mmCIF file of C-alpha atoms in Angstrom:
data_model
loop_
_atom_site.group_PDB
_atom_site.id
_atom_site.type_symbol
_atom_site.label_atom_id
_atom_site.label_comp_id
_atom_site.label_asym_id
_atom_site.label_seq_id
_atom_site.Cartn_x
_atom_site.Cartn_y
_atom_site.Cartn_z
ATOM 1 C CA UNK A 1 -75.674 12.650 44.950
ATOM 2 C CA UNK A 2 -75.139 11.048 41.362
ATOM 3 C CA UNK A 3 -73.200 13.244 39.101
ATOM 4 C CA UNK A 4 -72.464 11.307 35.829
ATOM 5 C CA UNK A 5 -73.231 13.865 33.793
ATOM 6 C CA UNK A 6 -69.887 16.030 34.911
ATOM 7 C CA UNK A 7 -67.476 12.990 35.287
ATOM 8 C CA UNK A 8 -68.783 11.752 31.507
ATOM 9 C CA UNK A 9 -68.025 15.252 30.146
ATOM 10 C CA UNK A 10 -64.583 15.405 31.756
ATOM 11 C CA UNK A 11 -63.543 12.014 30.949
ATOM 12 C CA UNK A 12 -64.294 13.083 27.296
ATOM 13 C CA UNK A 13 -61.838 16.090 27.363
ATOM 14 C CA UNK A 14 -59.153 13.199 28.311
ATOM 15 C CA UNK A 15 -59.043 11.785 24.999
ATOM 16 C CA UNK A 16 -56.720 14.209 23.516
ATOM 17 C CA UNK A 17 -54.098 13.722 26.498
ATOM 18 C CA UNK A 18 -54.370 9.794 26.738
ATOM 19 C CA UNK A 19 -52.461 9.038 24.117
ATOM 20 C CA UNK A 20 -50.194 11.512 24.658
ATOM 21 C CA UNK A 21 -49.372 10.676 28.267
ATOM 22 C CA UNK A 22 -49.278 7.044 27.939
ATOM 23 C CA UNK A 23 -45.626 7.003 27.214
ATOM 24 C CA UNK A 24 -45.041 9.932 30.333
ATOM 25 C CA UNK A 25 -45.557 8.024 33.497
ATOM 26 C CA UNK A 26 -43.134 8.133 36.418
ATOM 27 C CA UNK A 27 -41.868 4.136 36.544
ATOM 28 C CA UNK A 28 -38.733 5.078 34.791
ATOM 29 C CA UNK A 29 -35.509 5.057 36.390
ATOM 30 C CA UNK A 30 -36.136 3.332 39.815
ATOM 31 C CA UNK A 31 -37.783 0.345 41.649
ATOM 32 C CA UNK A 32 -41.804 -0.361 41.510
ATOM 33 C CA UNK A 33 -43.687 0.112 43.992
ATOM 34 C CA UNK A 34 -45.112 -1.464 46.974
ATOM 35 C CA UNK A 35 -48.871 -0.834 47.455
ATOM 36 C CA UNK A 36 -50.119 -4.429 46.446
ATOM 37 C CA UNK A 37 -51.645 -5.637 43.597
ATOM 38 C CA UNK A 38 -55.081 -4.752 42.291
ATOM 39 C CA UNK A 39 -57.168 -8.517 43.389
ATOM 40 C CA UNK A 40 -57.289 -7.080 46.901
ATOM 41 C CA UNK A 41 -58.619 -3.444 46.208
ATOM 42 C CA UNK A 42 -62.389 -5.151 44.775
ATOM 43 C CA UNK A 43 -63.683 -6.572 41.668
ATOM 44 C CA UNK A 44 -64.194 -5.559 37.992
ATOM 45 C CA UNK A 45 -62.633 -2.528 36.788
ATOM 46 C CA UNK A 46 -61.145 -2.067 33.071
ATOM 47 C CA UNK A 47 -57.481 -3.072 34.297
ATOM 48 C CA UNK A 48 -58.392 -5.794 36.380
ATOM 49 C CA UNK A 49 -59.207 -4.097 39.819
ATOM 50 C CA UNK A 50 -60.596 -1.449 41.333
ATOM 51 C CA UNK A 51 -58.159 1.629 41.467
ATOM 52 C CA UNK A 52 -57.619 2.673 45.852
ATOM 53 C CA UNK A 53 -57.007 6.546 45.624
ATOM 54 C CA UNK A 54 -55.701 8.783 48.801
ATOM 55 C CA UNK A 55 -56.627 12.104 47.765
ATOM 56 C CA UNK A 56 -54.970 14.866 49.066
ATOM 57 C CA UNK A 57 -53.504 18.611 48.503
ATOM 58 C CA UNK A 58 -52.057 21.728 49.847
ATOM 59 C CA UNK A 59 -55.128 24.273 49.680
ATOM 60 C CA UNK A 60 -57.116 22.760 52.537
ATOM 61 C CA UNK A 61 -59.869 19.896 52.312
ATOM 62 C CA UNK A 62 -62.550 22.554 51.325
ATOM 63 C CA UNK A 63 -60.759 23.724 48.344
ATOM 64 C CA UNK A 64 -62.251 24.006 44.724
ATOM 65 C CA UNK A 65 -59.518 21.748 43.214
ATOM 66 C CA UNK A 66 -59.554 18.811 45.003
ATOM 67 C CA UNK A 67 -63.623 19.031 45.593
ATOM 68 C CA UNK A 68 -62.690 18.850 41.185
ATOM 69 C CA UNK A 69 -60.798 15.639 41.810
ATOM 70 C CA UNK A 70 -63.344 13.824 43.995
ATOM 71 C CA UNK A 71 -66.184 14.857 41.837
ATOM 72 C CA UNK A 72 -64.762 13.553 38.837
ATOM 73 C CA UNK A 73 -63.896 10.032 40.349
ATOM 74 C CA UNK A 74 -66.902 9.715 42.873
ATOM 75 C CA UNK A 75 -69.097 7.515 40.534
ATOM 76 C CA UNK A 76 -66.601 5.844 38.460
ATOM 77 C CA UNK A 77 -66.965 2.230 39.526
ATOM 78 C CA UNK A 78 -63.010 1.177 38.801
ATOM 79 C CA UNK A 79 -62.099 3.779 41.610
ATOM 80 C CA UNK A 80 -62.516 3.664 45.270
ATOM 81 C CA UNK A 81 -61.191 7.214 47.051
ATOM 82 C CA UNK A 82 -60.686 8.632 50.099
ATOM 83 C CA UNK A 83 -59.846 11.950 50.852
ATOM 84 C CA UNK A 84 -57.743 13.267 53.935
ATOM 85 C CA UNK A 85 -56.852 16.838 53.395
ATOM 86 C CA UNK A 86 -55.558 19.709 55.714
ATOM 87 C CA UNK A 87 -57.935 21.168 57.691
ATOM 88 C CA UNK A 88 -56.585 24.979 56.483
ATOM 89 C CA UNK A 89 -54.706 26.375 53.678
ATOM 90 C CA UNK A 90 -50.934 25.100 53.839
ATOM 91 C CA UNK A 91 -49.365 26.086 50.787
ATOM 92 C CA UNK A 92 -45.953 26.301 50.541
ATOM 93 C CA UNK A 93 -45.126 24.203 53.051
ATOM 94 C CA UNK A 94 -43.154 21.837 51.336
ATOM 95 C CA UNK A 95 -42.418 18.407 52.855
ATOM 96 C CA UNK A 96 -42.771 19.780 56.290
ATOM 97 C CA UNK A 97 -44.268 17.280 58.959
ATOM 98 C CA UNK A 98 -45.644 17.950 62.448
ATOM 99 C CA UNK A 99 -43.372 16.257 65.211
ATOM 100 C CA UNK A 100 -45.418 13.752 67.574
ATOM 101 C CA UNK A 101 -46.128 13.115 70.162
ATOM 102 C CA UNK A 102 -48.346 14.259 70.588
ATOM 103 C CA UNK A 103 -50.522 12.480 67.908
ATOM 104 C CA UNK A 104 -51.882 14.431 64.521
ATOM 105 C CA UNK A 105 -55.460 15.415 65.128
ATOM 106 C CA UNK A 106 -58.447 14.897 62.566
ATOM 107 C CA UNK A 107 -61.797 15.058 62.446
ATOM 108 C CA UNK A 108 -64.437 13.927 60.151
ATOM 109 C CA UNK A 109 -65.679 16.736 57.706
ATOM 110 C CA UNK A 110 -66.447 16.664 53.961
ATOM 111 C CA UNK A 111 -65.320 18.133 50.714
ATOM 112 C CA UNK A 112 -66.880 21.751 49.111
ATOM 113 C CA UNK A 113 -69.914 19.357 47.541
ATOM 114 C CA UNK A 114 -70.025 17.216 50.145
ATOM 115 C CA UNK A 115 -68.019 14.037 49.514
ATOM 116 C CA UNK A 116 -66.757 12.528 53.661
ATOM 117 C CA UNK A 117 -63.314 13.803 53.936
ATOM 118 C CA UNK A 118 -60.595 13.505 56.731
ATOM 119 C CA UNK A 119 -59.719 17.104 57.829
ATOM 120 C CA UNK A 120 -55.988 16.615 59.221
ATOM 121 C CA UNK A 121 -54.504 19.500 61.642
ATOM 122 C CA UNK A 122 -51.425 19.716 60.037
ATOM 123 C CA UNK A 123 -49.641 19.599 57.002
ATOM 124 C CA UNK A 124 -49.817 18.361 53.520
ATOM 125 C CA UNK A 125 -47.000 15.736 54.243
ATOM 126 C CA UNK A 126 -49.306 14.803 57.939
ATOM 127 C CA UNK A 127 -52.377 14.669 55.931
ATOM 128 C CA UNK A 128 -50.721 11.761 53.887
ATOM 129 C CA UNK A 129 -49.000 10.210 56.975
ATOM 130 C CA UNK A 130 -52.164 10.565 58.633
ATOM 131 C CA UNK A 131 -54.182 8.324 56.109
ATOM 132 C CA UNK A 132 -52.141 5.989 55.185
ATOM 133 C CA UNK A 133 -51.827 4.438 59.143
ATOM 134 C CA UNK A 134 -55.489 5.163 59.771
ATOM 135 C CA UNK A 135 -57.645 5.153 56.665
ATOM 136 C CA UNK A 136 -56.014 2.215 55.255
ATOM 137 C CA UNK A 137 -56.240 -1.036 57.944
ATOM 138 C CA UNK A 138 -56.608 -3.817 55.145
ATOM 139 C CA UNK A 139 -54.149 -2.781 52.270
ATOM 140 C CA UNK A 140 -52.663 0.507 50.971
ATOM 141 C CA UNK A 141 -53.461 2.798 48.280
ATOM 142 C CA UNK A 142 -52.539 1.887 44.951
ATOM 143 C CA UNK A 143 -51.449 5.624 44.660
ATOM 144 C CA UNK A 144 -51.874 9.065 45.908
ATOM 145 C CA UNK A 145 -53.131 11.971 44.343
ATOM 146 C CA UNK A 146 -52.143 15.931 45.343
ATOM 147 C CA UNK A 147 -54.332 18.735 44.126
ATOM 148 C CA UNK A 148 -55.124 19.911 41.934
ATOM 149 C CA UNK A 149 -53.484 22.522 43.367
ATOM 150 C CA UNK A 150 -54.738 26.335 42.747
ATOM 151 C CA UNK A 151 -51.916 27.605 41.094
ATOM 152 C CA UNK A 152 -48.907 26.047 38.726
ATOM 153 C CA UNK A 153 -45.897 24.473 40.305
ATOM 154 C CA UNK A 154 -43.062 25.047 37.836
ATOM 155 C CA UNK A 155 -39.596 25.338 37.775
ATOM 156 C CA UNK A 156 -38.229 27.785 40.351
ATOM 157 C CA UNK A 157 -39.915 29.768 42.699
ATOM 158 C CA UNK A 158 -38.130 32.883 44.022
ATOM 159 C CA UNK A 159 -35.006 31.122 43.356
ATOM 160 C CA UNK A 160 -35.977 27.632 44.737
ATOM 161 C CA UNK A 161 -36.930 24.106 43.665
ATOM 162 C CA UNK A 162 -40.693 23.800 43.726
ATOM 163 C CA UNK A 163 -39.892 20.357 45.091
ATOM 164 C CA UNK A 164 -38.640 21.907 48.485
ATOM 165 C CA UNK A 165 -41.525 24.571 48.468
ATOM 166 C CA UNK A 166 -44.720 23.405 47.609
ATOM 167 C CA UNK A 167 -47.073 21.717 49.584
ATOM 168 C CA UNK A 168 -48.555 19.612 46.555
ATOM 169 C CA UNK A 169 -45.322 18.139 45.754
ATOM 170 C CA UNK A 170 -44.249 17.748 48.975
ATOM 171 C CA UNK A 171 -47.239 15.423 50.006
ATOM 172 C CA UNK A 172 -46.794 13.539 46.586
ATOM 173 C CA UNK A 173 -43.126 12.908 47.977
ATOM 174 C CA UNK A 174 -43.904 12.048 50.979
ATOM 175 C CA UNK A 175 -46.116 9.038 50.216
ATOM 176 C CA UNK A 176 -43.557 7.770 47.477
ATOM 177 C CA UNK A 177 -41.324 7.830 50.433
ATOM 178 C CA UNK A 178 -43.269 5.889 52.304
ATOM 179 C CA UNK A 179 -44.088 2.982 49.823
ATOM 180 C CA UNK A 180 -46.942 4.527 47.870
ATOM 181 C CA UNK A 181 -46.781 5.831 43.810
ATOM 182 C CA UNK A 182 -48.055 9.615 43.902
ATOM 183 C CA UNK A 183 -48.978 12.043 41.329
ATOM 184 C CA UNK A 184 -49.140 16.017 42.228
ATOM 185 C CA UNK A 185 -51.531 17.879 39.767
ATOM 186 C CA UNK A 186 -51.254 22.072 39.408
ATOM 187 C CA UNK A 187 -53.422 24.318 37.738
ATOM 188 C CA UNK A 188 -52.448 27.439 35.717
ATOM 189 C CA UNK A 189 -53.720 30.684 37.215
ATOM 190 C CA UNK A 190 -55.776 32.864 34.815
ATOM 191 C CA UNK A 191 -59.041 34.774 34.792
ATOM 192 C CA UNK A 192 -60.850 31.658 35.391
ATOM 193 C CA UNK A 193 -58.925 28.824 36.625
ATOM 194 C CA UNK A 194 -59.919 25.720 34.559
ATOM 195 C CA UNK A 195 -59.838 23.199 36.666
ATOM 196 C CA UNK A 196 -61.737 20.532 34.509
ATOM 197 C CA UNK A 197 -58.751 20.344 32.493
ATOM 198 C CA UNK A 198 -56.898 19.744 34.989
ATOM 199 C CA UNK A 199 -58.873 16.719 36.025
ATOM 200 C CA UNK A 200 -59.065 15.690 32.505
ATOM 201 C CA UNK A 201 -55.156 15.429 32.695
ATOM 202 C CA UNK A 202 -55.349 13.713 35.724
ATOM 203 C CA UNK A 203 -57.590 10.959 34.492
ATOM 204 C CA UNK A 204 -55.488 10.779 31.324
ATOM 205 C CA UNK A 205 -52.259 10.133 33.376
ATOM 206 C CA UNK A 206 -54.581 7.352 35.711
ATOM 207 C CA UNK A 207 -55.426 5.804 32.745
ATOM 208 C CA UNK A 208 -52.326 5.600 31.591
ATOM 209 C CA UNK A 209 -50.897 3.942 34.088
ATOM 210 C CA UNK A 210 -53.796 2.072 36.040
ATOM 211 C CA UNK A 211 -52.445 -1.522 35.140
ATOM 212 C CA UNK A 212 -48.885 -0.628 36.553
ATOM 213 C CA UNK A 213 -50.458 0.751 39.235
ATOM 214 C CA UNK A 214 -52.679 -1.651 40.098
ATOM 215 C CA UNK A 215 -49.530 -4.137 39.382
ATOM 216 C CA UNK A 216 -47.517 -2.208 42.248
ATOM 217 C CA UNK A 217 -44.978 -1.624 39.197
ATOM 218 C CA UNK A 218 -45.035 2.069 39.255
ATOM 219 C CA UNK A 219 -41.449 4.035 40.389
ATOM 220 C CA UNK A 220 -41.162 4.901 43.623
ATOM 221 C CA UNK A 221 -38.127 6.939 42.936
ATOM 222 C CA UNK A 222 -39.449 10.166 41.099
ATOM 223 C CA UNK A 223 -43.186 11.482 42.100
ATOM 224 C CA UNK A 224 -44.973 13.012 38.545
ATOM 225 C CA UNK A 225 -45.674 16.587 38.753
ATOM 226 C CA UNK A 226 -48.487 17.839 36.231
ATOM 227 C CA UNK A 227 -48.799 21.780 35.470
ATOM 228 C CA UNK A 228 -51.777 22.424 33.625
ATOM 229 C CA UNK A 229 -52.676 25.974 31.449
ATOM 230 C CA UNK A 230 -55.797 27.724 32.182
ATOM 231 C CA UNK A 231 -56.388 29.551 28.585
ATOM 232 C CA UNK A 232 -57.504 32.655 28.741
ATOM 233 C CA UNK A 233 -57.492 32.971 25.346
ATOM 234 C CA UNK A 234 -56.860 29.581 22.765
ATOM 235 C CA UNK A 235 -56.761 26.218 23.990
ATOM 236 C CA UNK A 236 -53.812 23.770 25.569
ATOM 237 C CA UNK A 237 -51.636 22.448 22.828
ATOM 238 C CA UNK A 238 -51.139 19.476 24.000
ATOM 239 C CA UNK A 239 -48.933 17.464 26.755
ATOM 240 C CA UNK A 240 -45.368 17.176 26.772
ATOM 241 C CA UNK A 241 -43.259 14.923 29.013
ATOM 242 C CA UNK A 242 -40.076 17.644 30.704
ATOM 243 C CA UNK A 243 -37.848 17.795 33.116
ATOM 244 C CA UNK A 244 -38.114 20.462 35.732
ATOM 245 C CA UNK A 245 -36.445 24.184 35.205
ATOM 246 C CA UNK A 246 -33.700 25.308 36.711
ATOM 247 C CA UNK A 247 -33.237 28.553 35.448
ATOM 248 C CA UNK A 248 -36.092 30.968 35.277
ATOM 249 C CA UNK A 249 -36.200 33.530 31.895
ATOM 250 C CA UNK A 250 -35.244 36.773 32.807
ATOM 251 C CA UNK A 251 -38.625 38.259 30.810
ATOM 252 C CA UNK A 252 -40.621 35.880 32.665
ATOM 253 C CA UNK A 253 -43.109 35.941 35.914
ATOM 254 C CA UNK A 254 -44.022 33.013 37.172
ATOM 255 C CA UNK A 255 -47.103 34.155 38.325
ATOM 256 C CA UNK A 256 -48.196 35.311 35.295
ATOM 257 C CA UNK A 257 -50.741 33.950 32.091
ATOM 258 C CA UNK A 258 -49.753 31.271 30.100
ATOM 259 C CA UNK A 259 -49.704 31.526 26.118
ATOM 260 C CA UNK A 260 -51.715 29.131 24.741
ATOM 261 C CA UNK A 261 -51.830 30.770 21.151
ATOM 262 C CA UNK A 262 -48.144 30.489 21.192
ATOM 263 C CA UNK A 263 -46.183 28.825 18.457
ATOM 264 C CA UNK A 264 -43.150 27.863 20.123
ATOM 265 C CA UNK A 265 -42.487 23.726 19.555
ATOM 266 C CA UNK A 266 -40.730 21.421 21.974
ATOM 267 C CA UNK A 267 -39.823 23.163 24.825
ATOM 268 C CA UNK A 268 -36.737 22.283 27.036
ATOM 269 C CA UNK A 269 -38.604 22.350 30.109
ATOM 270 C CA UNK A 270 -41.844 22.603 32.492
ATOM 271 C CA UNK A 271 -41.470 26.352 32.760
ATOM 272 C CA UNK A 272 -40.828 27.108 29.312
ATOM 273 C CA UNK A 273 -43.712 24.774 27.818
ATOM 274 C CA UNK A 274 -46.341 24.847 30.388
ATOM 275 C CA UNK A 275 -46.262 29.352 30.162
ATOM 276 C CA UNK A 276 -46.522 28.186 25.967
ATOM 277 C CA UNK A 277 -49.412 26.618 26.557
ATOM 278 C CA UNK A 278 -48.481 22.787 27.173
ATOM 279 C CA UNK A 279 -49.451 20.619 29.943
ATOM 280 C CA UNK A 280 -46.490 19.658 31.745
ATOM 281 C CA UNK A 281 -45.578 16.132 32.978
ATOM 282 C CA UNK A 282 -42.152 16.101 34.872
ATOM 283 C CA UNK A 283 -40.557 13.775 37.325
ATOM 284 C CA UNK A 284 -39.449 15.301 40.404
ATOM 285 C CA UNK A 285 -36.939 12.981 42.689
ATOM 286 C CA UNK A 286 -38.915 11.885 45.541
ATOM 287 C CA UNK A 287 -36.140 12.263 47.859
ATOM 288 C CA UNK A 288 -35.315 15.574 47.045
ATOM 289 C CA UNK A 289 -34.922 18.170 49.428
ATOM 290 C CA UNK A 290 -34.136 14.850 52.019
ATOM 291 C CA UNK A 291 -37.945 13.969 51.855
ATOM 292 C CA UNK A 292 -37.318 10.083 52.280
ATOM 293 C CA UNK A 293 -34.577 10.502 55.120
ATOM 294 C CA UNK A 294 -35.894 12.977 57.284
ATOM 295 C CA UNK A 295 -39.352 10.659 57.357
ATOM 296 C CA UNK A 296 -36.549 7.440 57.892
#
């Protein structure tokens, strides 16, 4: 089923957040990565090869934000996806990984509007495992992509890291751990959840750093984690590049609306700018919380 007409109107709400994020991908501070270069993933394509995306989240394969994801990239000819997903709701899971034997079971299923998908019986972290040593026999993904997740992933969470809690992150980790660049996307909650701009900031940040990806140049040392607001009233100010909070406000829930008529300028933080109405784009250490040496 062709649907141009949505991935056209998304790609046009990326223009404001290109530019912004070209400067705020995650190949600072560490080595690049390993998933090949872009000749072997087909030909054409704006960078010079076809983009190989492992799509994946935390919500479960029949979730509304990553059936956002696949929608958006379906048609676009510089992209080739696959999607292998949990087969049920697993967030907050972390980095958590089923021991085998015996082996991680899957079976063949497909997204909410019907895009084949890999349903894995496990975790977020498996789901990843799971498709990168089965989907994959010729070459690896140039990178991975987590969520968008249905809900933000800021900061602290009940007085922990989200990088040791959340299911999104931890499956981003866990294939920069295992040789592949990986960006975890989480959307705002609100009285409707916008997930197309999400995916519009998700296409920015793959824009901005297709050629590096497709170059295997990309960090494998910090995983990006984009939060973005859903506006119930006004409109995201923009995207900021932040590190991650460590201290939560004492007037602040975390579960609560973001302020996206706020007037507050450069925020310190992901919790601080992404509750004032800024998509977030911080680097989270891919082997925090052990990720990399419990998987070694």
């Amino acid at each position: 089923m062709i649907r141009t007409h949505r991935f056209q109107a998304v790609l046009l709400l990326t223009l404001g957040l290109a530019v912004a994020l070209l400067g705020c991908d995650s190949g600072s501070g560490g080595t690049g990565g390993t998933a090949g270069s872009g000749g072997s993933g087909g030909s054409g394509g704006s960078n010079g090869g076809v983009l190989r995306i492992l799509i994946t989240n935390d919500d479960g394969v029949g979730a509304d934000g990553i059936d956002a994801i696949v929608e958006a990239l379906r048609d676009d000819p510089n992209s080739e996806i696959i999607v292998s997903a949990p087969a049920t709701q697993q967030s907050s899971t972390g980095d958590s990984t089923t021991e085998t034997p015996p082996p991680l079971e899957a079976t063949e299923t497909t997204t909410a509007s019907g895009y084949p998908a890999t349903a894995v019986m496990g975790f977020p972290a498996d789901s990843v495992i799971y498709g990168l040593e089965n989907l994959y026999p010729d070459a690896p993904p140039h990178v991975v992509l987590s969520g968008i997740n249905e809900g933000q992933n800021v900061g602290l969470w009940n007085g922990t890291l989200l990088s040791q809690i959340s299911g999104t992150v931890g499956a981003a980790k866990t294939a920069a751990c295992l040789g592949v660049p990986a960006l975890a996307s989480s959307q705002g909650e609100g009285d409707v959840i916008d997930y197309d701009s999400g995916v519009a900031a998700v296409l920015a940040w793959l824009e901005a750093n297709r050629a590096d990806l497709l170059a295997g140049e990309v960090s494998l040392e910090n995983i990006t984690s984009i939060n973005i607001p859903s506006c119930d009233t006004g409109s995201i100010r923009g995207a900021v590049e932040v590190p991650l909070g460590t201290e939560k406000p004492d007037d602040l829930v975390l579960t609560g609306p973001q302020d996206c008529e706020s007037t507050l300028e450069n925020p310190g933080d992901d919790i601080e700018g992404f509750f004032n109405g800024f998509t977030t784009i911080t680097p989270v250490p891919s082997n925090s919380s052990m990720t990399c040496d419990k998987l070694n």
